[in-house]
Amino acid sequence: MGKYACVSCHAFQGRLVGPSWSELAERGYSAKQLTALMRQPKPENWPNYPPMEPIAHFAYADAKAIAQWLNQIKSENKHAKKRSF
């Protein structure tokens, strides 16, 4: 994620410029979807945030790794919510 400076705008939890990684995880994006959205962001998907600049050189292999990580976060968040009750 440092390769694309993602952490400049996205925090693990809480808002910086863009949505948090936790918020992104809740969307359940696949690597294919993530690649497309990085290369051509859709501001209508996140109306309360400033539009993201396209990252034309965003690699599918990187998207796959990030998507897997986001899905792991989503899974961990679900388990944490179940344990809190």
PDB file of C-alpha atoms in Angstrom:
ATOM      1  CA  MET A   1       0.000   0.000   0.000  1.00  0.00           C
ATOM      2  CA  GLY A   2       2.994   2.246   0.443  1.00  0.00           C
ATOM      3  CA  LYS A   3       3.715   1.776  -3.251  1.00  0.00           C
ATOM      4  CA  TYR A   4       0.596   3.778  -4.119  1.00  0.00           C
ATOM      5  CA  ALA A   5       0.568   6.039  -1.025  1.00  0.00           C
ATOM      6  CA  CYS A   6      -2.796   4.626   0.095  1.00  0.00           C
ATOM      7  CA  VAL A   7      -2.065   5.449   3.730  1.00  0.00           C
ATOM      8  CA  SER A   8      -1.928   9.141   2.837  1.00  0.00           C
ATOM      9  CA  CYS A   9      -5.713   9.118   2.533  1.00  0.00           C
ATOM     10  CA  HIS A  10      -6.885   5.893   4.231  1.00  0.00           C
ATOM     11  CA  ALA A  11      -6.507   4.972   7.910  1.00  0.00           C
ATOM     12  CA  PHE A  12      -7.325   1.578   9.396  1.00  0.00           C
ATOM     13  CA  GLN A  13     -10.231   3.059  11.321  1.00  0.00           C
ATOM     14  CA  GLY A  14     -11.565   6.568  11.175  1.00  0.00           C
ATOM     15  CA  ARG A  15     -11.669   9.096   8.435  1.00  0.00           C
ATOM     16  CA  LEU A  16      -8.653  10.790   6.907  1.00  0.00           C
ATOM     17  CA  VAL A  17      -9.336  11.995   3.374  1.00  0.00           C
ATOM     18  CA  GLY A  18     -10.971   8.796   2.150  1.00  0.00           C
ATOM     19  CA  PRO A  19     -12.907   6.005   3.830  1.00  0.00           C
ATOM     20  CA  SER A  20     -11.128   3.818   6.370  1.00  0.00           C
ATOM     21  CA  TRP A  21      -9.842   0.367   5.512  1.00  0.00           C
ATOM     22  CA  SER A  22     -12.560  -1.008   7.793  1.00  0.00           C
ATOM     23  CA  GLU A  23     -15.237   0.798   5.770  1.00  0.00           C
ATOM     24  CA  LEU A  24     -13.703  -0.450   2.536  1.00  0.00           C
ATOM     25  CA  ALA A  25     -13.631  -3.988   3.930  1.00  0.00           C
ATOM     26  CA  GLU A  26     -17.377  -3.880   4.533  1.00  0.00           C
ATOM     27  CA  ARG A  27     -17.912  -3.436   0.774  1.00  0.00           C
ATOM     28  CA  GLY A  28     -16.333  -6.816   0.026  1.00  0.00           C
ATOM     29  CA  TYR A  29     -14.629  -5.733  -3.190  1.00  0.00           C
ATOM     30  CA  SER A  30     -13.034  -8.460  -5.297  1.00  0.00           C
ATOM     31  CA  ALA A  31      -9.547  -7.951  -6.745  1.00  0.00           C
ATOM     32  CA  LYS A  32     -11.126  -7.307 -10.148  1.00  0.00           C
ATOM     33  CA  GLN A  33     -13.483  -4.669  -8.738  1.00  0.00           C
ATOM     34  CA  LEU A  34     -10.704  -3.062  -6.714  1.00  0.00           C
ATOM     35  CA  THR A  35      -8.418  -2.845  -9.753  1.00  0.00           C
ATOM     36  CA  ALA A  36     -11.162  -1.208 -11.812  1.00  0.00           C
ATOM     37  CA  LEU A  37     -12.010   1.247  -9.024  1.00  0.00           C
ATOM     38  CA  MET A  38      -8.383   2.245  -8.479  1.00  0.00           C
ATOM     39  CA  ARG A  39      -7.847   2.820 -12.172  1.00  0.00           C
ATOM     40  CA  GLN A  40     -11.150   4.646 -12.589  1.00  0.00           C
ATOM     41  CA  PRO A  41     -12.676   5.671  -9.234  1.00  0.00           C
ATOM     42  CA  LYS A  42     -16.433   6.151  -8.944  1.00  0.00           C
ATOM     43  CA  PRO A  43     -17.097   9.090  -6.606  1.00  0.00           C
ATOM     44  CA  GLU A  44     -20.791   8.137  -6.457  1.00  0.00           C
ATOM     45  CA  ASN A  45     -19.772   5.039  -4.445  1.00  0.00           C
ATOM     46  CA  TRP A  46     -18.519   7.299  -1.624  1.00  0.00           C
ATOM     47  CA  PRO A  47     -20.596  10.513  -1.824  1.00  0.00           C
ATOM     48  CA  ASN A  48     -19.422  11.982   1.496  1.00  0.00           C
ATOM     49  CA  TYR A  49     -15.745  11.881   0.515  1.00  0.00           C
ATOM     50  CA  PRO A  50     -13.688  13.895  -1.952  1.00  0.00           C
ATOM     51  CA  PRO A  51     -13.148  12.127  -5.287  1.00  0.00           C
ATOM     52  CA  MET A  52     -10.070   9.945  -5.517  1.00  0.00           C
ATOM     53  CA  GLU A  53      -7.527  10.492  -8.267  1.00  0.00           C
ATOM     54  CA  PRO A  54      -7.193   7.552 -10.684  1.00  0.00           C
ATOM     55  CA  ILE A  55      -4.156   5.301 -10.308  1.00  0.00           C
ATOM     56  CA  ALA A  56      -3.681   4.138 -13.899  1.00  0.00           C
ATOM     57  CA  HIS A  57      -0.712   1.896 -13.065  1.00  0.00           C
ATOM     58  CA  PHE A  58      -2.502   0.018 -10.240  1.00  0.00           C
ATOM     59  CA  ALA A  59      -1.532  -3.642 -10.692  1.00  0.00           C
ATOM     60  CA  TYR A  60      -3.972  -6.529 -10.448  1.00  0.00           C
ATOM     61  CA  ALA A  61      -1.515  -8.501  -8.274  1.00  0.00           C
ATOM     62  CA  ASP A  62      -1.516  -5.656  -5.746  1.00  0.00           C
ATOM     63  CA  ALA A  63      -5.309  -5.440  -5.878  1.00  0.00           C
ATOM     64  CA  LYS A  64      -5.528  -9.164  -5.189  1.00  0.00           C
ATOM     65  CA  ALA A  65      -3.350  -8.852  -2.085  1.00  0.00           C
ATOM     66  CA  ILE A  66      -5.285  -5.805  -0.828  1.00  0.00           C
ATOM     67  CA  ALA A  67      -8.672  -7.440  -1.531  1.00  0.00           C
ATOM     68  CA  GLN A  68      -7.612 -10.536   0.422  1.00  0.00           C
ATOM     69  CA  TRP A  69      -6.476  -8.346   3.314  1.00  0.00           C
ATOM     70  CA  LEU A  70      -9.740  -6.378   3.244  1.00  0.00           C
ATOM     71  CA  ASN A  71     -11.761  -9.607   3.270  1.00  0.00           C
ATOM     72  CA  GLN A  72      -9.735 -10.778   6.263  1.00  0.00           C
ATOM     73  CA  ILE A  73     -10.559  -7.508   8.060  1.00  0.00           C
ATOM     74  CA  LYS A  74     -14.241  -7.970   7.229  1.00  0.00           C
ATOM     75  CA  SER A  75     -14.179 -11.496   8.627  1.00  0.00           C
ATOM     76  CA  GLU A  76     -12.378 -10.380  11.799  1.00  0.00           C
ATOM     77  CA  ASN A  77     -14.858  -7.523  12.277  1.00  0.00           C
ATOM     78  CA  LYS A  78     -17.775  -9.969  12.046  1.00  0.00           C
ATOM     79  CA  HIS A  79     -16.210 -12.242  14.665  1.00  0.00           C
ATOM     80  CA  ALA A  80     -15.451  -9.298  16.952  1.00  0.00           C
ATOM     81  CA  LYS A  81     -19.079  -8.122  16.765  1.00  0.00           C
ATOM     82  CA  LYS A  82     -20.319 -11.607  17.663  1.00  0.00           C
ATOM     83  CA  ARG A  83     -17.978 -11.788  20.671  1.00  0.00           C
ATOM     84  CA  SER A  84     -19.137  -8.425  22.009  1.00  0.00           C
ATOM     85  CA  PHE A  85     -22.671  -9.668  22.672  1.00  0.00           C
TER      86      PHE A  85
END
